Amino acid sequence: MKTRPSLNLSSLDGSNGFVINGINEGDFSGISVSSAGDFNGDGFDDLIIGALRADPNGNDAAGESYVVFGKSSSFGASLNLSSLDGSNGFVLNGINIYDQSGISVSSAGDFNGDGFDDLIIGARGADPNGKESAGESYVVFGKSSGFGASLNLSSLDSNNGFAINGIAADEQSGGSVSSAGDFNGDGFDDLIIGARFATPNGNAAAGESYVIFGFRTTTITDEDTPVNILASTILSRYTDVDGDILSISNFTNPANGTLTLNDIGTLGDASDDYFIYTPKPNYNGADSFTYTVIDGNGGNITATFNLNVKPVNDAPVAVNDTVTAAKNTAVNIQANTLLANDTDIDSTNLSITDISDTTNGTAVLKNNGTPSNSADDFIVFTPNSGFSGAASFNYTITDRQLTSTAKVTIQVGDRLLGGNGNDVLHGTPGKDTLNGGNGKDNLYGGNGKDTLNGGNGNDLLCGGIGSDILTGGNGKDKFVFTDGEGTDIITDFCKGNDLIGLSGGLTFNKLSFTGNNIIVTATDEILATLTGISTTTLTAANFTIV
């Protein structure tokens, strides 16, 4: 004899499922249960639970329904419905005494075509239009955010949902409700509502069921994409008992886009008019505008038209970079250095995926032994032997979906030796090493982080743009600075022998001194650091204008 597989509900412990506890005695929580679809659009399906005897807002047996949001993990053995706070779910409150809202609950599919699953809740005891127990059903539209701990079904206003009224007294429409899927194949999910005590064709309690076709209540467009909205589509929602011709008289501009009306050159004929809605650049989310429908004879109604702008992933934007390197010396370029000026309107999680088109050297992407962590990646660039000048490579970044490519220019410096004469040496835009040798030499580093050695003789050393290292050597040397060109280090300044030359409008009285640093007072820029020298001992005699 085979043993029938079974599961004791008492064994649910959070790992294999969990129990959901009702709130008050006699609420009858669980009288109806269903999937709620992905009501909040977070990628997890949700639940809905009915409690037809709950007493919201003091209304006896008005009924409550509870939406519990799905998630990926961290389930306890039980969940109290009283703990729903808007972040983990919320309660939907019935309206009037004895409505018995929640007798039947279900997902409604995406009834209004806005990309979010909707809900339907039956209230068989409701009294629409004064008809006792004719019953009501409530469609609640899904959305991505903005949930409070509770929602009163009486607050449904066509923007967040609507009520469906039963026909005759005591029919109890809404005693059963369900999604009907896309029954008519028009792209919108439909509904079915049961009324078990309805009397079709004079047959008492033969019962009726009602199929309601889904329809668009929200126009959808992609981010950065205009959409046309036919005026006739809006006007089709309205009728006029007098047969008057309806038209749209005015409208408001939406908060997150612009709206224009095109009459196609047929002023006075609204049948071919259409609106053009253009969302703000890179905006996604809900938007709306109000409009007024008139009948030409004094009748009018103002309503809201809802829009949903769906997010679209924008490609990242990679921006060219320039770095420096020394001759015959490999340089590590941190990925974060290159990514610092790259942007992505949708993401900050960018990484480098590829290196290509290298010139005058080799470039290799390294993951630092942590392939899952792109934050510590770096590129090793090695210039060709003996090369000095501009090298380059392309790098490609990704946001995990789209890519962009930019160019890195590497200014490879040179090694220049002056010899015995009075030399003038100019560095490249790269990382240079200049040695004056003997003689009265003038050394100009140019751009890049340069190393200047005066050697023997009375030399002039000007690092230029970049944070440079300056060593005068023997002789009476002059170290020249201009503000805005970086912080240089003088390794061997000798008071009374060497001078600091100021250019570009700098003067001694524009400087301040602290520790080893000479500072431009107005900008707090550190102009130079003097190794082994307390700059507070310097006087105007140690400076000269060049």
Coordinates of C-alpha atoms in Angstrom, one line a residue:
M1 CA 0.0 0.0 0.0
K2 CA 1.3 3.4 -1.0
T3 CA 1.5 6.3 1.5
R4 CA -0.2 9.4 0.2
P5 CA 2.1 12.4 0.1
S6 CA 1.0 15.1 2.6
L7 CA 2.1 18.3 4.3
N8 CA 1.0 19.4 7.7
L9 CA 0.3 23.1 7.7
S10 CA 1.6 23.1 11.3
S11 CA 5.1 22.4 9.9
L12 CA 5.3 25.8 8.0
D13 CA 8.3 27.6 9.5
G14 CA 9.3 30.3 7.0
S15 CA 11.6 28.1 4.9
N16 CA 8.8 26.1 3.4
G17 CA 6.0 28.6 3.7
F18 CA 4.2 30.6 6.4
V19 CA 0.9 31.3 8.1
I20 CA -0.9 34.7 7.7
N21 CA -2.9 35.6 10.8
G22 CA -6.2 37.5 10.8
I23 CA -6.7 40.4 13.1
N24 CA -9.9 40.3 15.1
E25 CA -12.3 37.7 16.4
G26 CA -15.0 36.9 13.8
D27 CA -13.3 38.7 10.9
F28 CA -13.3 35.5 8.8
S29 CA -10.0 36.4 7.3
G30 CA -9.2 33.8 4.5
I31 CA -12.8 33.4 3.4
S32 CA -11.4 34.1 0.0
V33 CA -7.7 34.2 -1.2
S34 CA -6.0 34.7 -4.5
S35 CA -2.9 35.7 -6.3
A36 CA -2.8 39.5 -6.7
G37 CA -0.4 39.3 -9.7
D38 CA 2.5 41.7 -9.5
F39 CA 0.4 44.6 -8.2
N40 CA 3.3 46.9 -7.3
G41 CA 5.5 46.0 -10.3
D42 CA 8.5 45.0 -8.3
G43 CA 9.0 41.6 -10.1
F44 CA 7.4 39.6 -7.3
D45 CA 3.8 38.3 -7.4
D46 CA 1.6 39.4 -4.5
L47 CA -1.3 38.0 -2.5
I48 CA -4.8 39.2 -1.6
I49 CA -6.9 37.9 1.3
G50 CA -10.5 38.7 2.0
A51 CA -12.1 39.1 5.5
L52 CA -15.8 39.7 4.9
R53 CA -16.8 40.2 8.6
A54 CA -14.1 42.8 9.4
D55 CA -15.3 46.1 10.8
P56 CA -13.2 48.9 9.1
N57 CA -13.8 52.4 10.3
G58 CA -16.3 51.1 12.8
N59 CA -18.6 49.7 10.1
D60 CA -19.8 46.3 11.2
A61 CA -19.1 43.6 8.5
A62 CA -18.1 46.2 5.9
G63 CA -15.3 43.8 5.2
E64 CA -11.6 44.2 4.6
S65 CA -9.1 42.8 2.0
Y66 CA -5.4 42.5 2.6
V67 CA -2.7 42.8 -0.1
V68 CA 0.6 41.2 1.0
F69 CA 3.6 42.2 -1.2
G70 CA 5.9 39.4 -2.5
K71 CA 9.6 39.4 -1.8
S72 CA 12.6 37.1 -2.3
S73 CA 13.5 36.0 1.2
S74 CA 13.4 36.7 5.0
F75 CA 10.0 35.0 5.7
G76 CA 9.1 34.3 9.3
A77 CA 6.9 31.4 10.3
S78 CA 3.9 33.8 10.5
L79 CA 2.7 37.2 9.4
N80 CA 0.1 39.2 11.3
L81 CA -2.1 41.1 8.9
S82 CA -2.2 43.9 11.5
S83 CA 1.5 44.6 10.7
L84 CA 0.8 45.7 7.1
D85 CA 2.1 49.3 6.9
G86 CA 2.4 50.2 3.2
S87 CA 5.9 48.8 2.7
N88 CA 4.9 45.1 3.1
G89 CA 1.3 45.4 2.0
F90 CA -1.8 47.3 2.9
V91 CA -5.5 46.9 3.8
L92 CA -8.5 47.8 1.6
N93 CA -11.4 48.9 3.7
G94 CA -15.0 48.2 2.8
I95 CA -17.5 51.1 2.7
N96 CA -20.7 50.5 4.5
I97 CA -22.1 48.3 7.2
Y98 CA -22.8 44.7 6.1
D99 CA -21.3 45.2 2.6
Q100 CA -19.2 42.1 3.2
S101 CA -16.4 43.4 1.1
G102 CA -13.8 40.7 0.6
I103 CA -16.3 37.8 0.2
S104 CA -14.4 37.2 -3.1
V105 CA -11.0 38.6 -4.1
S106 CA -8.9 38.1 -7.2
S107 CA -6.2 39.5 -9.4
A108 CA -7.8 41.4 -12.3
G109 CA -4.8 41.0 -14.6
D110 CA -3.7 44.2 -16.2
F111 CA -7.3 45.4 -16.8
N112 CA -6.3 49.0 -17.8
G113 CA -3.2 48.2 -19.7
D114 CA -0.8 50.3 -17.7
G115 CA 1.7 47.6 -17.1
F116 CA 0.7 46.8 -13.5
D117 CA -1.6 44.0 -12.4
D118 CA -4.9 45.2 -10.9
L119 CA -7.2 43.8 -8.2
I120 CA -11.0 43.0 -8.0
I121 CA -12.9 42.8 -4.7
G122 CA -16.5 41.7 -4.4
A123 CA -19.0 43.1 -1.8
R124 CA -22.2 41.1 -2.2
G125 CA -24.0 43.0 0.5
A126 CA -23.5 46.5 -0.9
D127 CA -26.5 48.7 -1.8
P128 CA -25.6 50.6 -5.0
N129 CA -28.1 53.2 -6.1
G130 CA -30.2 52.4 -3.1
K131 CA -30.8 48.8 -4.2
E132 CA -30.3 46.6 -1.1
S133 CA -27.8 43.8 -1.5
A134 CA -27.5 44.4 -5.3
G135 CA -23.8 44.1 -4.6
E136 CA -20.7 45.9 -5.8
S137 CA -17.3 45.0 -7.1
Y138 CA -14.2 47.2 -6.9
V139 CA -11.4 47.3 -9.4
V140 CA -8.2 48.7 -7.8
F141 CA -5.4 49.7 -10.2
G142 CA -1.9 48.6 -9.5
K143 CA 1.0 51.0 -9.3
S144 CA 4.7 51.1 -8.3
S145 CA 4.7 53.2 -5.1
G146 CA 2.9 55.5 -2.8
F147 CA 1.1 52.9 -0.7
G148 CA -0.3 53.9 2.7
A149 CA -1.2 51.3 5.3
S150 CA -4.8 51.4 4.1
L151 CA -7.0 52.4 1.2
N152 CA -10.7 53.1 1.6
L153 CA -12.6 51.6 -1.3
S154 CA -14.9 54.7 -1.1
S155 CA -11.9 56.8 -2.4
L156 CA -11.8 55.1 -5.8
D157 CA -12.1 57.9 -8.3
S158 CA -11.4 56.4 -11.8
N159 CA -7.7 57.4 -11.4
N160 CA -6.9 54.7 -8.8
G161 CA -9.9 52.3 -9.6
F162 CA -13.6 52.2 -9.9
A163 CA -16.8 50.5 -8.6
I164 CA -19.0 48.2 -10.6
N165 CA -22.6 48.3 -9.4
G166 CA -25.0 45.4 -9.3
I167 CA -28.4 45.7 -11.1
A168 CA -31.2 44.6 -8.9
A169 CA -31.9 44.3 -5.2
D170 CA -30.8 41.0 -3.5
E171 CA -28.9 39.7 -6.5
Q172 CA -25.6 39.9 -4.5
S173 CA -23.4 40.8 -7.5
G174 CA -19.8 40.4 -6.5
G175 CA -20.3 37.2 -4.5
S176 CA -17.7 35.8 -6.8
V177 CA -15.1 37.7 -8.9
S178 CA -12.2 36.8 -11.0
S179 CA -9.9 37.8 -13.9
A180 CA -11.1 36.4 -17.2
G181 CA -7.8 36.8 -18.9
D182 CA -7.8 38.5 -22.3
F183 CA -11.1 37.0 -23.2
N184 CA -11.7 39.1 -26.4
G185 CA -8.0 39.3 -27.5
D186 CA -7.8 43.1 -27.5
G187 CA -4.7 43.2 -25.4
F188 CA -6.5 44.1 -22.2
D189 CA -7.3 41.6 -19.4
D190 CA -11.0 41.2 -18.8
L191 CA -13.2 40.5 -15.7
I192 CA -16.0 38.2 -14.7
I193 CA -18.4 38.9 -11.9
G194 CA -21.1 36.5 -10.5
A195 CA -24.5 37.4 -9.1
R196 CA -26.0 34.1 -7.9
F197 CA -29.4 35.4 -7.0
A198 CA -30.1 37.3 -10.3
T199 CA -33.3 36.5 -12.1
P200 CA -32.6 36.3 -15.9
N201 CA -35.7 35.7 -18.1
G202 CA -37.9 35.6 -15.0
N203 CA -36.1 32.6 -13.6
A204 CA -35.7 33.3 -9.9
A205 CA -32.1 32.8 -8.6
A206 CA -31.0 31.4 -11.9
G207 CA -28.0 33.6 -11.5
E208 CA -26.0 35.8 -13.9
S209 CA -22.4 36.4 -14.6
Y210 CA -21.0 39.5 -16.2
V211 CA -17.9 39.8 -18.4
I212 CA -16.4 43.2 -18.5
F213 CA -13.9 44.0 -21.2
G214 CA -10.7 45.7 -20.1
F215 CA -9.9 49.1 -21.5
R216 CA -7.2 51.6 -21.4
T217 CA -7.5 54.2 -18.7
T218 CA -3.8 55.2 -19.0
T219 CA -1.9 56.0 -22.1
I220 CA 1.6 54.5 -22.1
T221 CA 4.7 55.7 -23.8
D222 CA 8.4 55.0 -23.5
E223 CA 10.8 57.5 -21.8
D224 CA 11.8 60.3 -24.2
T225 CA 9.1 59.2 -26.7
P226 CA 6.1 61.5 -27.6
V227 CA 2.7 59.9 -28.0
N228 CA -0.4 60.9 -29.9
I229 CA -3.8 60.8 -28.0
L230 CA -6.9 61.1 -30.2
A231 CA -9.5 63.5 -29.0
S232 CA -12.1 61.0 -30.2
T233 CA -10.6 58.4 -27.8
I234 CA -11.2 60.8 -24.9
L235 CA -14.6 61.8 -26.0
S236 CA -15.7 58.2 -26.5
R237 CA -16.0 58.0 -22.7
Y238 CA -18.9 60.4 -22.7
T239 CA -22.4 60.6 -23.9
D240 CA -25.0 63.4 -24.0
V241 CA -28.6 62.7 -23.4
D242 CA -29.6 65.5 -25.8
G243 CA -27.4 64.3 -28.6
D244 CA -25.2 67.4 -28.5
I245 CA -21.8 67.2 -30.2
L246 CA -19.1 67.0 -27.6
S247 CA -15.7 68.7 -27.8
I248 CA -12.7 69.4 -25.6
S249 CA -12.5 73.1 -24.7
N250 CA -9.4 73.4 -22.7
F251 CA -6.7 71.4 -20.9
T252 CA -3.9 71.8 -18.4
N253 CA -0.2 71.1 -19.0
P254 CA 1.1 67.9 -17.3
A255 CA 3.6 68.3 -14.5
N256 CA 6.2 66.1 -16.2
G257 CA 5.9 66.9 -19.8
T258 CA 4.2 69.1 -22.4
L259 CA 0.9 68.8 -24.2
T260 CA -0.1 70.4 -27.5
L261 CA -3.4 70.1 -29.4
N262 CA -3.2 69.6 -33.2
D263 CA -6.5 70.3 -35.1
I264 CA -5.0 69.2 -38.5
G265 CA -6.1 72.5 -40.0
T266 CA -9.8 71.7 -39.5
L267 CA -10.8 74.2 -36.9
G268 CA -14.2 73.5 -35.5
D269 CA -14.1 69.8 -36.4
A270 CA -13.0 67.9 -33.2
S271 CA -13.3 64.5 -34.8
D272 CA -9.7 64.5 -36.2
D273 CA -8.0 66.5 -33.4
Y274 CA -5.3 64.9 -31.4
F275 CA -3.0 65.7 -28.5
I276 CA 0.8 65.3 -28.6
Y277 CA 2.2 64.4 -25.2
T278 CA 6.0 64.8 -24.8
P279 CA 7.5 63.6 -21.5
K280 CA 10.4 65.6 -20.0
P281 CA 13.8 64.3 -21.0
N282 CA 14.7 61.1 -19.1
Y283 CA 11.5 61.2 -17.0
N284 CA 9.6 58.0 -16.3
G285 CA 6.6 57.5 -14.0
A286 CA 3.1 58.7 -13.8
D287 CA 1.8 61.9 -15.3
S288 CA -1.6 63.4 -16.0
F289 CA -3.5 66.4 -17.3
T290 CA -7.1 67.6 -16.9
Y291 CA -9.4 68.5 -19.7
T292 CA -12.9 69.9 -20.0
V293 CA -15.6 68.4 -22.3
I294 CA -18.4 70.7 -23.4
D295 CA -21.6 70.1 -25.3
G296 CA -21.9 73.6 -26.8
N297 CA -25.0 74.4 -24.8
G298 CA -23.6 75.2 -21.4
G299 CA -23.0 71.6 -20.2
N300 CA -19.4 70.7 -19.3
I301 CA -17.4 68.2 -17.3
T302 CA -13.8 68.3 -16.2
A303 CA -11.8 65.1 -15.8
T304 CA -8.3 63.7 -15.6
F305 CA -6.4 61.8 -18.2
N306 CA -3.6 59.6 -16.9
L307 CA -0.3 58.7 -18.6
N308 CA 2.4 56.3 -17.7
V309 CA 6.0 56.9 -19.0
K310 CA 7.9 53.6 -19.0
P311 CA 11.6 53.7 -18.1
V312 CA 14.0 53.0 -20.9
N313 CA 17.6 52.3 -20.2
D314 CA 19.8 55.0 -21.6
A315 CA 23.3 54.2 -22.8
P316 CA 26.2 55.5 -20.7
V317 CA 28.4 58.3 -22.0
A318 CA 32.1 57.7 -22.0
V319 CA 34.3 60.8 -22.2
N320 CA 37.9 60.9 -23.5
D321 CA 40.7 61.0 -20.9
T322 CA 44.4 62.0 -20.9
V323 CA 47.0 60.5 -18.6
T324 CA 50.8 60.7 -18.5
A325 CA 53.5 58.1 -18.4
A326 CA 57.3 58.0 -18.3
K327 CA 59.5 56.7 -21.1
N328 CA 60.1 53.0 -21.0
T329 CA 57.9 52.7 -17.9
A330 CA 54.6 50.9 -17.5
V331 CA 51.8 52.8 -15.8
N332 CA 48.8 51.5 -13.9
I333 CA 45.6 53.5 -14.7
Q334 CA 42.8 52.9 -12.2
A335 CA 39.4 52.1 -13.8
N336 CA 37.8 54.5 -11.4
T337 CA 40.0 57.3 -12.8
L338 CA 38.7 56.8 -16.3
L339 CA 35.1 56.3 -15.1
A340 CA 35.2 59.5 -13.0
N341 CA 34.0 61.7 -15.9
D342 CA 31.8 59.1 -17.5
T343 CA 28.0 59.4 -16.9
D344 CA 24.8 57.4 -17.1
I345 CA 21.5 59.1 -16.3
D346 CA 20.1 55.7 -15.1
S347 CA 23.0 54.2 -13.2
T348 CA 26.2 54.8 -11.3
N349 CA 27.2 51.1 -11.6
L350 CA 29.5 51.4 -14.6
S351 CA 32.5 49.2 -15.4
I352 CA 35.1 48.8 -18.1
T353 CA 34.6 45.7 -20.2
D354 CA 37.1 46.0 -23.1
I355 CA 40.3 47.7 -24.2
S356 CA 40.9 48.1 -28.0
D357 CA 42.8 50.0 -30.7
T358 CA 46.0 50.5 -28.7
T359 CA 48.7 52.6 -30.4
N360 CA 52.5 53.0 -29.5
G361 CA 52.3 50.5 -26.7
T362 CA 50.2 47.7 -25.1
A363 CA 47.2 48.0 -22.7
V364 CA 45.8 45.2 -20.6
L365 CA 42.7 45.3 -18.4
K366 CA 43.3 43.6 -15.0
N367 CA 40.6 42.6 -12.5
N368 CA 43.0 42.7 -9.5
G369 CA 42.1 39.1 -8.7
T370 CA 38.5 40.1 -7.9
P371 CA 36.5 39.4 -11.1
S372 CA 33.2 40.1 -9.4
N373 CA 34.3 43.5 -8.2
S374 CA 35.0 46.0 -11.0
A375 CA 35.7 48.8 -8.5
D376 CA 39.4 47.8 -8.2
D377 CA 40.0 47.1 -11.9
F378 CA 42.9 48.8 -13.6
I379 CA 44.7 49.0 -17.0
V380 CA 48.4 48.4 -17.4
F381 CA 49.7 50.5 -20.2
T382 CA 53.3 49.8 -21.4
P383 CA 54.7 52.2 -24.0
N384 CA 56.9 50.8 -26.8
S385 CA 60.6 50.7 -26.0
G386 CA 62.2 54.1 -26.6
F387 CA 58.9 55.7 -27.5
S388 CA 58.0 59.3 -26.4
G389 CA 54.9 61.2 -27.5
A390 CA 51.2 60.5 -27.7
A391 CA 50.0 56.9 -27.3
S392 CA 46.3 55.8 -27.0
F393 CA 43.8 53.1 -26.5
N394 CA 40.0 52.9 -26.5
Y395 CA 38.0 51.6 -23.6
T396 CA 34.4 50.4 -23.5
I397 CA 32.1 51.0 -20.5
T398 CA 28.8 49.3 -19.8
D399 CA 25.8 49.7 -17.4
R400 CA 25.2 45.9 -17.8
Q401 CA 23.0 46.4 -20.9
L402 CA 24.3 49.2 -23.1
T403 CA 27.9 50.4 -23.9
S404 CA 29.9 53.4 -24.8
T405 CA 33.5 53.8 -26.0
A406 CA 36.0 56.6 -25.4
K407 CA 39.7 57.2 -26.1
V408 CA 42.5 57.5 -23.5
T409 CA 45.5 59.5 -24.7
I410 CA 48.7 58.7 -22.9
Q411 CA 51.4 61.4 -23.1
V412 CA 54.6 59.4 -22.8
G413 CA 57.4 61.6 -21.5
D414 CA 61.0 61.8 -22.4
R415 CA 64.4 61.7 -20.7
L416 CA 66.5 64.7 -21.6
L417 CA 70.1 65.3 -20.6
G418 CA 71.7 68.7 -21.0
G419 CA 75.4 67.9 -21.0
N420 CA 78.1 70.4 -20.3
G421 CA 76.8 73.5 -22.0
N422 CA 74.2 76.1 -21.1
D423 CA 71.1 74.2 -22.1
V424 CA 67.5 75.0 -22.5
L425 CA 65.4 71.8 -22.1
H426 CA 61.6 71.6 -22.8
G427 CA 59.6 68.6 -21.7
T428 CA 56.8 67.0 -23.5
P429 CA 53.1 66.9 -22.4
G430 CA 54.0 63.6 -20.7
K431 CA 55.9 62.6 -17.6
D432 CA 59.4 63.8 -18.3
T433 CA 62.8 63.6 -16.6
L434 CA 65.1 66.6 -17.4
N435 CA 68.7 66.6 -16.3
G436 CA 70.5 69.9 -16.9
G437 CA 74.0 68.4 -16.3
N438 CA 76.8 71.0 -16.1
G439 CA 76.3 74.7 -17.1
K440 CA 73.7 77.3 -16.6
D441 CA 70.6 75.5 -17.7
N442 CA 66.9 76.4 -18.1
L443 CA 64.6 73.5 -17.5
Y444 CA 60.9 73.7 -18.5
G445 CA 58.8 70.6 -17.6
G446 CA 55.6 71.5 -19.5
N447 CA 52.5 69.4 -18.8
G448 CA 52.7 66.2 -16.8
K449 CA 54.2 65.1 -13.5
D450 CA 57.8 65.9 -14.3
T451 CA 61.2 65.5 -12.5
L452 CA 63.7 68.3 -13.0
N453 CA 67.3 68.1 -11.9
G454 CA 69.4 71.2 -12.4
G455 CA 72.8 69.5 -11.8
N456 CA 75.8 71.8 -11.6
G457 CA 75.5 75.5 -12.3
N458 CA 73.1 78.3 -11.7
D459 CA 69.9 76.8 -13.1
L460 CA 66.3 77.9 -13.7
L461 CA 63.7 75.2 -13.0
C462 CA 60.0 75.7 -14.0
G463 CA 57.8 72.6 -13.6
G464 CA 54.9 73.9 -15.6
I465 CA 51.4 72.4 -15.3
G466 CA 51.4 69.3 -13.1
S467 CA 52.7 68.4 -9.7
D468 CA 56.5 68.3 -10.3
I469 CA 59.6 67.4 -8.3
L470 CA 62.3 70.0 -8.6
T471 CA 66.0 69.6 -7.5
G472 CA 68.3 72.5 -8.1
G473 CA 71.6 70.7 -7.4
N474 CA 74.8 72.7 -7.0
G475 CA 74.8 76.5 -7.8
K476 CA 72.5 79.3 -7.2
D477 CA 69.2 78.1 -8.6
K478 CA 65.9 79.7 -9.3
F479 CA 62.6 77.8 -8.9
V480 CA 59.7 79.4 -10.9
F481 CA 56.0 79.1 -10.0
T482 CA 52.7 80.3 -11.3
D483 CA 49.4 79.7 -9.5
G484 CA 47.0 77.2 -10.9
E485 CA 49.6 74.8 -12.2
G486 CA 49.7 72.3 -9.4
T487 CA 51.8 71.8 -6.3
D488 CA 55.5 71.3 -6.8
I489 CA 58.1 69.9 -4.4
I490 CA 61.5 71.5 -4.0
T491 CA 63.8 68.9 -2.6
D492 CA 66.9 71.1 -1.9
F493 CA 66.0 74.7 -1.4
C494 CA 68.9 76.6 0.2
K495 CA 68.0 79.9 1.9
G496 CA 70.4 82.7 1.0
N497 CA 71.5 80.9 -2.0
D498 CA 68.5 79.9 -4.1
L499 CA 65.5 82.0 -5.1
I500 CA 61.8 81.4 -5.6
G501 CA 60.6 83.1 -8.8
L502 CA 57.0 84.3 -9.0
S503 CA 55.3 84.8 -12.3
G504 CA 51.8 85.4 -13.6
G505 CA 51.1 88.3 -11.3
L506 CA 52.1 86.5 -8.1
T507 CA 53.9 88.6 -5.5
F508 CA 55.2 87.9 -2.0
N509 CA 52.4 89.7 -0.3
K510 CA 49.8 87.4 -1.9
L511 CA 51.4 84.4 -0.2
S512 CA 51.0 82.8 3.2
F513 CA 53.2 80.2 4.9
T514 CA 52.5 77.2 7.1
G515 CA 54.8 74.2 7.8
N516 CA 56.7 73.3 4.6
N517 CA 54.1 74.8 2.4
I518 CA 53.8 78.1 0.4
I519 CA 50.2 79.0 -0.1
V520 CA 48.4 81.4 -2.4
T521 CA 46.3 83.2 0.2
A522 CA 43.3 84.0 -2.0
T523 CA 42.7 80.5 -3.1
D524 CA 44.3 78.3 -0.4
E525 CA 46.2 76.6 -3.3
I526 CA 49.5 75.0 -2.1
L527 CA 52.0 76.5 -4.5
A528 CA 55.0 74.5 -3.4
T529 CA 56.3 72.3 -0.6
L530 CA 59.9 72.8 0.5
T531 CA 61.5 69.7 1.9
G532 CA 63.2 70.3 5.2
I533 CA 62.4 74.0 5.2
S534 CA 59.9 75.8 7.5
T535 CA 58.4 78.3 5.1
T536 CA 57.5 80.7 8.0
T537 CA 61.3 81.6 8.1
L538 CA 61.2 82.8 4.5
T539 CA 61.3 86.6 3.7
A540 CA 60.8 88.7 0.7
A541 CA 64.5 88.4 0.1
N542 CA 64.0 84.7 -0.8
F543 CA 61.7 85.6 -3.7
T544 CA 62.0 87.4 -7.0
I545 CA 59.6 88.4 -9.8
V546 CA 60.3 86.7 -13.1

